[in-house]
Amino acid sequence: RMTLEVNLAIIKMKFKSYIMAGDSLPPLPDPPDEVLNKLTAEQREKIKSKPMISRSASGFMFGTIFQVGPVGGEFLIFYGSLDLCVGFDVEVKQLKGMSCGNSEGGGQIGFNDGWYAQGQAYAWVDASIGIKIKLFGAERKFPIIAFSGAALLRMGLPNPTWFEGYLAAKYEILFGLIKGTCHYEFSVGDQCRPRKGDPFTESVPMIEDMSPKAGATNIPVLVTPEVSHNFPLGTPFELKDLNDEKIVHTYRILDRNPVMTYAVPGGRT
């Protein structure tokens, strides 16, 4: 990890960079608050609803952030300010055993036994130029031009490969006579949707409770074992597919004659 800061009379700069490699790397960091706060509420909600894969795994990751400002200056009746930043984060991890419902063939994510790359690049800027005038004994600032905006690009590849970008900005010109906002976003490809497996282990278990419980001791010989189920026995019922809610599967739990055995120490029954 490396950090470099330059503070001069007229300019302030900061540079940070990191690189990591290992067997249990953390997830990618979230985009800076300065970026998210400048995006629209709808854009922030979309980003929140589509998180990056946050699984810890072996691989490597690196990133850099470069910032100029915040700085400001004055000359005669004019003033100016600037805060500008660009940065990126990239990770390449081996996600063994993970599959995506939208990966090619519905199988292993990435290539060569699960190697997959994710990344993000971002930028934000706050800049203004204006004049300052004393009115009624108080100094007032009037912007000739002011601009504030942020951009975020996220990606993942390969298999599946996807990109998405967000941009939002607001501006003010000629002391506020002209002002407005703009926003834009795009998406290419589909983000990985991790494939889920057995609905009876990842959604609702088939068996709710058992009596006596597993591992219980000092159980009377004449006790009657009981099992309570979350689904009806012998009657068909439906469950939505964990990977696609549009698909519905029909199941039936067969109530065949159960066999009860007694296990003694040493593994004999």
PDB file of C-alpha atoms in Angstrom:
ATOM      1  CA  ARG A   1       0.000   0.000   0.000  1.00  0.00           C
ATOM      2  CA  MET A   2       1.399   3.418  -0.952  1.00  0.00           C
ATOM      3  CA  THR A   3       0.205   6.951  -0.170  1.00  0.00           C
ATOM      4  CA  LEU A   4       1.637  10.197  -1.546  1.00  0.00           C
ATOM      5  CA  GLU A   5       0.381  13.666  -0.616  1.00  0.00           C
ATOM      6  CA  VAL A   6       1.473  17.034  -2.060  1.00  0.00           C
ATOM      7  CA  ASN A   7       0.337  20.221  -0.339  1.00  0.00           C
ATOM      8  CA  LEU A   8       1.450  23.461  -1.982  1.00  0.00           C
ATOM      9  CA  ALA A   9       0.219  27.015  -1.627  1.00  0.00           C
ATOM     10  CA  ILE A  10      -1.868  26.822  -4.800  1.00  0.00           C
ATOM     11  CA  ILE A  11      -2.605  23.102  -5.159  1.00  0.00           C
ATOM     12  CA  LYS A  12      -3.290  20.017  -3.061  1.00  0.00           C
ATOM     13  CA  MET A  13      -2.899  16.495  -4.455  1.00  0.00           C
ATOM     14  CA  LYS A  14      -3.268  13.012  -3.004  1.00  0.00           C
ATOM     15  CA  PHE A  15      -2.342   9.661  -4.554  1.00  0.00           C
ATOM     16  CA  LYS A  16      -3.124   6.266  -3.008  1.00  0.00           C
ATOM     17  CA  SER A  17      -2.468   2.835  -4.449  1.00  0.00           C
ATOM     18  CA  TYR A  18      -2.658  -0.735  -3.148  1.00  0.00           C
ATOM     19  CA  ILE A  19      -2.081  -4.309  -4.314  1.00  0.00           C
ATOM     20  CA  MET A  20      -2.954  -7.527  -2.487  1.00  0.00           C
ATOM     21  CA  ALA A  21      -2.557 -11.237  -3.179  1.00  0.00           C
ATOM     22  CA  GLY A  22      -3.452 -14.243  -1.084  1.00  0.00           C
ATOM     23  CA  ASP A  23      -5.817 -17.102  -0.312  1.00  0.00           C
ATOM     24  CA  SER A  24      -8.644 -15.184   1.402  1.00  0.00           C
ATOM     25  CA  LEU A  25      -8.957 -11.748  -0.146  1.00  0.00           C
ATOM     26  CA  PRO A  26     -11.697  -9.350   1.037  1.00  0.00           C
ATOM     27  CA  PRO A  27     -14.453  -8.099  -1.293  1.00  0.00           C
ATOM     28  CA  LEU A  28     -13.970  -5.058  -3.503  1.00  0.00           C
ATOM     29  CA  PRO A  29     -14.483  -1.784  -1.595  1.00  0.00           C
ATOM     30  CA  ASP A  30     -17.696   0.150  -2.146  1.00  0.00           C
ATOM     31  CA  PRO A  31     -17.548   3.231  -4.384  1.00  0.00           C
ATOM     32  CA  PRO A  32     -16.604   6.388  -2.425  1.00  0.00           C
ATOM     33  CA  ASP A  33     -19.442   8.287  -0.768  1.00  0.00           C
ATOM     34  CA  GLU A  34     -18.507  11.357  -2.835  1.00  0.00           C
ATOM     35  CA  VAL A  35     -19.522   9.396  -5.948  1.00  0.00           C
ATOM     36  CA  LEU A  36     -22.689   7.784  -4.575  1.00  0.00           C
ATOM     37  CA  ASN A  37     -23.974  11.015  -3.040  1.00  0.00           C
ATOM     38  CA  LYS A  38     -23.796  12.779  -6.413  1.00  0.00           C
ATOM     39  CA  LEU A  39     -25.752  10.060  -8.224  1.00  0.00           C
ATOM     40  CA  THR A  40     -29.547  10.115  -8.213  1.00  0.00           C
ATOM     41  CA  ALA A  41     -31.539   8.204  -5.591  1.00  0.00           C
ATOM     42  CA  GLU A  42     -32.804   5.858  -8.308  1.00  0.00           C
ATOM     43  CA  GLN A  43     -29.265   5.117  -9.479  1.00  0.00           C
ATOM     44  CA  ARG A  44     -28.097   4.431  -5.932  1.00  0.00           C
ATOM     45  CA  GLU A  45     -30.999   2.029  -5.463  1.00  0.00           C
ATOM     46  CA  LYS A  46     -30.092   0.134  -8.631  1.00  0.00           C
ATOM     47  CA  ILE A  47     -26.467  -0.192  -7.521  1.00  0.00           C
ATOM     48  CA  LYS A  48     -27.578  -1.426  -4.101  1.00  0.00           C
ATOM     49  CA  SER A  49     -29.902  -4.013  -5.668  1.00  0.00           C
ATOM     50  CA  LYS A  50     -27.094  -5.448  -7.820  1.00  0.00           C
ATOM     51  CA  PRO A  51     -24.120  -6.004  -5.512  1.00  0.00           C
ATOM     52  CA  MET A  52     -20.822  -7.340  -6.788  1.00  0.00           C
ATOM     53  CA  ILE A  53     -19.867 -10.905  -5.836  1.00  0.00           C
ATOM     54  CA  SER A  54     -18.471 -10.476  -2.314  1.00  0.00           C
ATOM     55  CA  ARG A  55     -17.068 -13.961  -1.742  1.00  0.00           C
ATOM     56  CA  SER A  56     -13.621 -14.242  -0.120  1.00  0.00           C
ATOM     57  CA  ALA A  57     -11.302 -16.304  -2.306  1.00  0.00           C
ATOM     58  CA  SER A  58      -7.736 -16.658  -3.536  1.00  0.00           C
ATOM     59  CA  GLY A  59      -6.370 -14.316  -6.200  1.00  0.00           C
ATOM     60  CA  PHE A  60      -5.140 -10.757  -6.376  1.00  0.00           C
ATOM     61  CA  MET A  61      -6.581  -7.247  -6.329  1.00  0.00           C
ATOM     62  CA  PHE A  62      -5.306  -3.709  -6.823  1.00  0.00           C
ATOM     63  CA  GLY A  63      -6.548  -0.153  -7.032  1.00  0.00           C
ATOM     64  CA  THR A  64      -5.603   3.493  -7.251  1.00  0.00           C
ATOM     65  CA  ILE A  65      -7.181   6.827  -6.353  1.00  0.00           C
ATOM     66  CA  PHE A  66      -5.888  10.250  -7.396  1.00  0.00           C
ATOM     67  CA  GLN A  67      -7.379  13.465  -6.021  1.00  0.00           C
ATOM     68  CA  VAL A  68      -6.722  17.132  -6.706  1.00  0.00           C
ATOM     69  CA  GLY A  69      -8.165  19.422  -4.068  1.00  0.00           C
ATOM     70  CA  PRO A  70     -10.227  20.565  -2.486  1.00  0.00           C
ATOM     71  CA  VAL A  71      -8.468  23.841  -3.381  1.00  0.00           C
ATOM     72  CA  GLY A  72      -9.642  27.385  -3.837  1.00  0.00           C
ATOM     73  CA  GLY A  73      -8.266  30.785  -4.687  1.00  0.00           C
ATOM     74  CA  GLU A  74      -9.178  34.425  -5.189  1.00  0.00           C
ATOM     75  CA  PHE A  75      -8.000  37.174  -7.548  1.00  0.00           C
ATOM     76  CA  LEU A  76      -9.469  40.665  -7.312  1.00  0.00           C
ATOM     77  CA  ILE A  77     -13.232  40.114  -7.298  1.00  0.00           C
ATOM     78  CA  PHE A  78     -13.009  36.595  -8.729  1.00  0.00           C
ATOM     79  CA  TYR A  79     -12.868  33.289  -6.884  1.00  0.00           C
ATOM     80  CA  GLY A  80     -12.499  29.682  -7.918  1.00  0.00           C
ATOM     81  CA  SER A  81     -12.611  26.200  -6.338  1.00  0.00           C
ATOM     82  CA  LEU A  82     -11.869  22.681  -7.494  1.00  0.00           C
ATOM     83  CA  ASP A  83     -12.206  19.160  -6.101  1.00  0.00           C
ATOM     84  CA  LEU A  84     -11.440  16.426  -8.641  1.00  0.00           C
ATOM     85  CA  CYS A  85     -10.886  12.714  -8.129  1.00  0.00           C
ATOM     86  CA  VAL A  86     -10.510   9.585 -10.290  1.00  0.00           C
ATOM     87  CA  GLY A  87      -9.916   6.006  -9.172  1.00  0.00           C
ATOM     88  CA  PHE A  88     -10.432   2.321  -9.848  1.00  0.00           C
ATOM     89  CA  ASP A  89     -10.439  -1.092  -8.117  1.00  0.00           C
ATOM     90  CA  VAL A  90      -9.900  -4.475  -9.797  1.00  0.00           C
ATOM     91  CA  GLU A  91      -9.943  -8.013  -8.442  1.00  0.00           C
ATOM     92  CA  VAL A  92      -9.221 -11.380 -10.055  1.00  0.00           C
ATOM     93  CA  LYS A  93     -10.314 -14.320  -7.917  1.00  0.00           C
ATOM     94  CA  GLN A  94     -10.729 -18.047  -8.294  1.00  0.00           C
ATOM     95  CA  LEU A  95     -14.381 -18.654  -7.379  1.00  0.00           C
ATOM     96  CA  LYS A  96     -14.273 -22.446  -7.237  1.00  0.00           C
ATOM     97  CA  GLY A  97     -17.626 -24.162  -7.098  1.00  0.00           C
ATOM     98  CA  MET A  98     -19.649 -21.047  -7.945  1.00  0.00           C
ATOM     99  CA  SER A  99     -21.961 -21.155 -10.920  1.00  0.00           C
ATOM    100  CA  CYS A 100     -24.223 -18.487 -12.403  1.00  0.00           C
ATOM    101  CA  GLY A 101     -27.706 -19.041 -13.685  1.00  0.00           C
ATOM    102  CA  ASN A 102     -26.793 -16.834 -16.674  1.00  0.00           C
ATOM    103  CA  SER A 103     -23.255 -18.126 -17.352  1.00  0.00           C
ATOM    104  CA  GLU A 104     -22.610 -20.041 -20.563  1.00  0.00           C
ATOM    105  CA  GLY A 105     -24.211 -23.442 -20.220  1.00  0.00           C
ATOM    106  CA  GLY A 106     -25.267 -22.577 -16.669  1.00  0.00           C
ATOM    107  CA  GLY A 107     -21.992 -23.968 -15.335  1.00  0.00           C
ATOM    108  CA  GLN A 108     -18.858 -22.755 -13.580  1.00  0.00           C
ATOM    109  CA  ILE A 109     -18.349 -19.008 -13.464  1.00  0.00           C
ATOM    110  CA  GLY A 110     -15.330 -17.514 -15.274  1.00  0.00           C
ATOM    111  CA  PHE A 111     -12.706 -19.638 -17.006  1.00  0.00           C
ATOM    112  CA  ASN A 112     -10.082 -22.243 -16.103  1.00  0.00           C
ATOM    113  CA  ASP A 113     -11.672 -23.527 -12.895  1.00  0.00           C
ATOM    114  CA  GLY A 114     -13.426 -20.362 -11.757  1.00  0.00           C
ATOM    115  CA  TRP A 115     -11.087 -17.424 -12.421  1.00  0.00           C
ATOM    116  CA  TYR A 116     -13.239 -14.297 -12.661  1.00  0.00           C
ATOM    117  CA  ALA A 117     -12.497 -10.556 -12.763  1.00  0.00           C
ATOM    118  CA  GLN A 118     -14.572  -7.728 -11.306  1.00  0.00           C
ATOM    119  CA  GLY A 119     -13.832  -4.041 -11.232  1.00  0.00           C
ATOM    120  CA  GLN A 120     -15.056  -0.503 -10.904  1.00  0.00           C
ATOM    121  CA  ALA A 121     -13.836   2.897 -12.085  1.00  0.00           C
ATOM    122  CA  TYR A 122     -15.170   6.191 -10.809  1.00  0.00           C
ATOM    123  CA  ALA A 123     -14.711   9.949 -10.867  1.00  0.00           C
ATOM    124  CA  TRP A 124     -16.221  13.012  -9.255  1.00  0.00           C
ATOM    125  CA  VAL A 125     -15.748  16.736  -9.633  1.00  0.00           C
ATOM    126  CA  ASP A 126     -16.860  19.931  -7.904  1.00  0.00           C
ATOM    127  CA  ALA A 127     -15.758  23.117  -9.677  1.00  0.00           C
ATOM    128  CA  SER A 128     -16.867  26.722  -9.678  1.00  0.00           C
ATOM    129  CA  ILE A 129     -15.758  30.167 -10.861  1.00  0.00           C
ATOM    130  CA  GLY A 130     -17.517  33.342  -9.798  1.00  0.00           C
ATOM    131  CA  ILE A 131     -17.319  36.817  -8.358  1.00  0.00           C
ATOM    132  CA  LYS A 132     -17.574  38.036  -4.802  1.00  0.00           C
ATOM    133  CA  ILE A 133     -19.261  41.312  -3.902  1.00  0.00           C
ATOM    134  CA  LYS A 134     -19.979  43.053  -0.651  1.00  0.00           C
ATOM    135  CA  LEU A 135     -23.659  43.763  -0.176  1.00  0.00           C
ATOM    136  CA  PHE A 136     -24.953  45.552   2.907  1.00  0.00           C
ATOM    137  CA  GLY A 137     -21.672  44.886   4.710  1.00  0.00           C
ATOM    138  CA  ALA A 138     -21.648  41.129   3.968  1.00  0.00           C
ATOM    139  CA  GLU A 139     -19.594  39.391   1.326  1.00  0.00           C
ATOM    140  CA  ARG A 140     -21.666  37.414  -1.178  1.00  0.00           C
ATOM    141  CA  LYS A 141     -20.479  34.981  -3.825  1.00  0.00           C
ATOM    142  CA  PHE A 142     -22.178  34.702  -7.225  1.00  0.00           C
ATOM    143  CA  PRO A 143     -21.123  31.766  -9.430  1.00  0.00           C
ATOM    144  CA  ILE A 144     -20.454  32.517 -13.089  1.00  0.00           C
ATOM    145  CA  ILE A 145     -20.274  28.802 -13.699  1.00  0.00           C
ATOM    146  CA  ALA A 146     -20.543  25.911 -11.249  1.00  0.00           C
ATOM    147  CA  PHE A 147     -20.491  22.210 -11.983  1.00  0.00           C
ATOM    148  CA  SER A 148     -20.827  19.089  -9.816  1.00  0.00           C
ATOM    149  CA  GLY A 149     -20.982  15.538 -11.070  1.00  0.00           C
ATOM    150  CA  ALA A 150     -19.929  11.918 -10.709  1.00  0.00           C
ATOM    151  CA  ALA A 151     -19.543   8.836 -12.887  1.00  0.00           C
ATOM    152  CA  LEU A 152     -19.292   5.136 -12.015  1.00  0.00           C
ATOM    153  CA  LEU A 153     -18.454   2.163 -14.240  1.00  0.00           C
ATOM    154  CA  ARG A 154     -18.733  -1.442 -12.997  1.00  0.00           C
ATOM    155  CA  MET A 155     -17.870  -4.670 -14.800  1.00  0.00           C
ATOM    156  CA  GLY A 156     -17.335  -8.409 -14.525  1.00  0.00           C
ATOM    157  CA  LEU A 157     -15.866 -10.950 -16.976  1.00  0.00           C
ATOM    158  CA  PRO A 158     -15.724 -13.495 -18.476  1.00  0.00           C
ATOM    159  CA  ASN A 159     -18.709 -15.868 -18.448  1.00  0.00           C
ATOM    160  CA  PRO A 160     -20.770 -13.920 -17.842  1.00  0.00           C
ATOM    161  CA  THR A 161     -19.437 -10.619 -19.201  1.00  0.00           C
ATOM    162  CA  TRP A 162     -21.261  -7.451 -18.219  1.00  0.00           C
ATOM    163  CA  PHE A 163     -20.735  -3.700 -17.979  1.00  0.00           C
ATOM    164  CA  GLU A 164     -22.855  -0.942 -16.482  1.00  0.00           C
ATOM    165  CA  GLY A 165     -22.326   2.783 -16.058  1.00  0.00           C
ATOM    166  CA  TYR A 166     -23.928   5.672 -14.213  1.00  0.00           C
ATOM    167  CA  LEU A 167     -23.505   9.435 -14.673  1.00  0.00           C
ATOM    168  CA  ALA A 168     -25.171  12.324 -12.853  1.00  0.00           C
ATOM    169  CA  ALA A 169     -24.408  16.048 -12.830  1.00  0.00           C
ATOM    170  CA  LYS A 170     -25.827  19.463 -12.024  1.00  0.00           C
ATOM    171  CA  TYR A 171     -24.745  22.852 -13.338  1.00  0.00           C
ATOM    172  CA  GLU A 172     -25.357  26.557 -12.812  1.00  0.00           C
ATOM    173  CA  ILE A 173     -24.399  29.337 -15.260  1.00  0.00           C
ATOM    174  CA  LEU A 174     -24.581  33.124 -15.152  1.00  0.00           C
ATOM    175  CA  PHE A 175     -25.462  33.556 -11.497  1.00  0.00           C
ATOM    176  CA  GLY A 176     -28.162  30.892 -11.657  1.00  0.00           C
ATOM    177  CA  LEU A 177     -30.006  32.237 -14.704  1.00  0.00           C
ATOM    178  CA  ILE A 178     -29.306  28.915 -16.376  1.00  0.00           C
ATOM    179  CA  LYS A 179     -29.219  25.776 -14.270  1.00  0.00           C
ATOM    180  CA  GLY A 180     -30.213  22.187 -14.479  1.00  0.00           C
ATOM    181  CA  THR A 181     -29.406  18.528 -13.884  1.00  0.00           C
ATOM    182  CA  CYS A 182     -28.692  15.535 -16.089  1.00  0.00           C
ATOM    183  CA  HIS A 183     -28.213  11.822 -15.591  1.00  0.00           C
ATOM    184  CA  TYR A 184     -27.460   8.853 -17.794  1.00  0.00           C
ATOM    185  CA  GLU A 185     -26.916   5.131 -17.384  1.00  0.00           C
ATOM    186  CA  PHE A 186     -26.277   2.083 -19.542  1.00  0.00           C
ATOM    187  CA  SER A 187     -25.974  -1.661 -19.152  1.00  0.00           C
ATOM    188  CA  VAL A 188     -24.463  -4.319 -21.400  1.00  0.00           C
ATOM    189  CA  GLY A 189     -24.789  -8.029 -20.618  1.00  0.00           C
ATOM    190  CA  ASP A 190     -26.196  -9.630 -17.461  1.00  0.00           C
ATOM    191  CA  GLN A 191     -24.533  -9.565 -14.069  1.00  0.00           C
ATOM    192  CA  CYS A 192     -23.793 -12.937 -12.487  1.00  0.00           C
ATOM    193  CA  ARG A 193     -26.737 -14.405 -10.637  1.00  0.00           C
ATOM    194  CA  PRO A 194     -25.250 -17.143  -8.407  1.00  0.00           C
ATOM    195  CA  ARG A 195     -27.091 -20.394  -9.010  1.00  0.00           C
ATOM    196  CA  LYS A 196     -28.890 -21.791  -6.010  1.00  0.00           C
ATOM    197  CA  GLY A 197     -29.380 -25.470  -5.349  1.00  0.00           C
ATOM    198  CA  ASP A 198     -31.780 -27.588  -3.310  1.00  0.00           C
ATOM    199  CA  PRO A 199     -34.860 -25.569  -2.224  1.00  0.00           C
ATOM    200  CA  PHE A 200     -35.255 -27.862   0.789  1.00  0.00           C
ATOM    201  CA  THR A 201     -31.861 -26.822   2.155  1.00  0.00           C
ATOM    202  CA  GLU A 202     -31.616 -23.194   0.938  1.00  0.00           C
ATOM    203  CA  SER A 203     -35.253 -22.121   1.280  1.00  0.00           C
ATOM    204  CA  VAL A 204     -37.513 -24.158   3.588  1.00  0.00           C
ATOM    205  CA  PRO A 205     -36.271 -27.432   5.148  1.00  0.00           C
ATOM    206  CA  MET A 206     -38.356 -30.514   4.529  1.00  0.00           C
ATOM    207  CA  ILE A 207     -38.321 -31.511   8.210  1.00  0.00           C
ATOM    208  CA  GLU A 208     -39.250 -28.879  10.798  1.00  0.00           C
ATOM    209  CA  ASP A 209     -38.526 -30.844  13.976  1.00  0.00           C
ATOM    210  CA  MET A 210     -37.800 -34.309  15.349  1.00  0.00           C
ATOM    211  CA  SER A 211     -38.357 -35.886  18.732  1.00  0.00           C
ATOM    212  CA  PRO A 212     -36.173 -37.185  20.257  1.00  0.00           C
ATOM    213  CA  LYS A 213     -33.643 -34.727  18.881  1.00  0.00           C
ATOM    214  CA  ALA A 214     -30.348 -35.805  17.394  1.00  0.00           C
ATOM    215  CA  GLY A 215     -27.740 -36.377  20.077  1.00  0.00           C
ATOM    216  CA  ALA A 216     -30.264 -36.742  22.890  1.00  0.00           C
ATOM    217  CA  THR A 217     -29.370 -39.137  25.711  1.00  0.00           C
ATOM    218  CA  ASN A 218     -31.226 -41.072  28.405  1.00  0.00           C
ATOM    219  CA  ILE A 219     -34.223 -41.657  26.136  1.00  0.00           C
ATOM    220  CA  PRO A 220     -36.860 -44.085  27.457  1.00  0.00           C
ATOM    221  CA  VAL A 221     -37.038 -47.362  25.547  1.00  0.00           C
ATOM    222  CA  LEU A 222     -40.794 -47.072  24.951  1.00  0.00           C
ATOM    223  CA  VAL A 223     -40.723 -43.513  23.594  1.00  0.00           C
ATOM    224  CA  THR A 224     -42.521 -42.980  20.258  1.00  0.00           C
ATOM    225  CA  PRO A 225     -40.400 -41.009  17.743  1.00  0.00           C
ATOM    226  CA  GLU A 226     -42.161 -38.066  16.092  1.00  0.00           C
ATOM    227  CA  VAL A 227     -41.311 -36.038  12.994  1.00  0.00           C
ATOM    228  CA  SER A 228     -43.021 -32.792  11.952  1.00  0.00           C
ATOM    229  CA  HIS A 229     -42.811 -31.721   8.288  1.00  0.00           C
ATOM    230  CA  ASN A 230     -43.122 -28.346   6.586  1.00  0.00           C
ATOM    231  CA  PHE A 231     -44.845 -29.929   3.583  1.00  0.00           C
ATOM    232  CA  PRO A 232     -47.718 -32.411   3.279  1.00  0.00           C
ATOM    233  CA  LEU A 233     -46.794 -36.077   2.885  1.00  0.00           C
ATOM    234  CA  GLY A 234     -48.038 -37.863  -0.206  1.00  0.00           C
ATOM    235  CA  THR A 235     -49.733 -34.724  -1.579  1.00  0.00           C
ATOM    236  CA  PRO A 236     -48.262 -32.759  -4.529  1.00  0.00           C
ATOM    237  CA  PHE A 237     -47.188 -29.171  -3.795  1.00  0.00           C
ATOM    238  CA  GLU A 238     -45.437 -26.429  -5.777  1.00  0.00           C
ATOM    239  CA  LEU A 239     -42.276 -24.367  -5.185  1.00  0.00           C
ATOM    240  CA  LYS A 240     -40.755 -21.642  -7.338  1.00  0.00           C
ATOM    241  CA  ASP A 241     -37.359 -22.262  -8.908  1.00  0.00           C
ATOM    242  CA  LEU A 242     -34.627 -20.594  -6.828  1.00  0.00           C
ATOM    243  CA  ASN A 243     -32.910 -19.323  -9.985  1.00  0.00           C
ATOM    244  CA  ASP A 244     -35.982 -18.224 -11.949  1.00  0.00           C
ATOM    245  CA  GLU A 245     -39.236 -17.366 -10.170  1.00  0.00           C
ATOM    246  CA  LYS A 246     -41.122 -17.781 -13.441  1.00  0.00           C
ATOM    247  CA  ILE A 247     -40.471 -21.530 -13.249  1.00  0.00           C
ATOM    248  CA  VAL A 248     -42.569 -23.573 -10.818  1.00  0.00           C
ATOM    249  CA  HIS A 249     -41.712 -27.161  -9.821  1.00  0.00           C
ATOM    250  CA  THR A 250     -44.128 -29.753  -8.439  1.00  0.00           C
ATOM    251  CA  TYR A 251     -42.928 -32.060  -5.641  1.00  0.00           C
ATOM    252  CA  ARG A 252     -44.413 -34.919  -3.649  1.00  0.00           C
ATOM    253  CA  ILE A 253     -42.881 -36.386  -0.516  1.00  0.00           C
ATOM    254  CA  LEU A 254     -43.442 -40.136  -0.429  1.00  0.00           C
ATOM    255  CA  ASP A 255     -44.599 -41.494   2.924  1.00  0.00           C
ATOM    256  CA  ARG A 256     -43.181 -44.977   2.778  1.00  0.00           C
ATOM    257  CA  ASN A 257     -42.871 -47.282   5.761  1.00  0.00           C
ATOM    258  CA  PRO A 258     -40.037 -45.830   7.838  1.00  0.00           C
ATOM    259  CA  VAL A 259     -37.465 -48.114   9.404  1.00  0.00           C
ATOM    260  CA  MET A 260     -36.088 -47.209  12.824  1.00  0.00           C
ATOM    261  CA  THR A 261     -32.709 -48.536  13.875  1.00  0.00           C
ATOM    262  CA  TYR A 262     -30.743 -48.300  17.086  1.00  0.00           C
ATOM    263  CA  ALA A 263     -27.089 -47.356  16.914  1.00  0.00           C
ATOM    264  CA  VAL A 264     -24.727 -48.595  19.617  1.00  0.00           C
ATOM    265  CA  PRO A 265     -21.207 -47.326  20.312  1.00  0.00           C
ATOM    266  CA  GLY A 266     -18.782 -48.573  17.686  1.00  0.00           C
ATOM    267  CA  GLY A 267     -21.072 -47.883  14.746  1.00  0.00           C
ATOM    268  CA  ARG A 268     -23.115 -51.139  14.857  1.00  0.00           C
ATOM    269  CA  THR A 269     -26.883 -51.006  14.426  1.00  0.00           C
TER     270      THR A 269
END
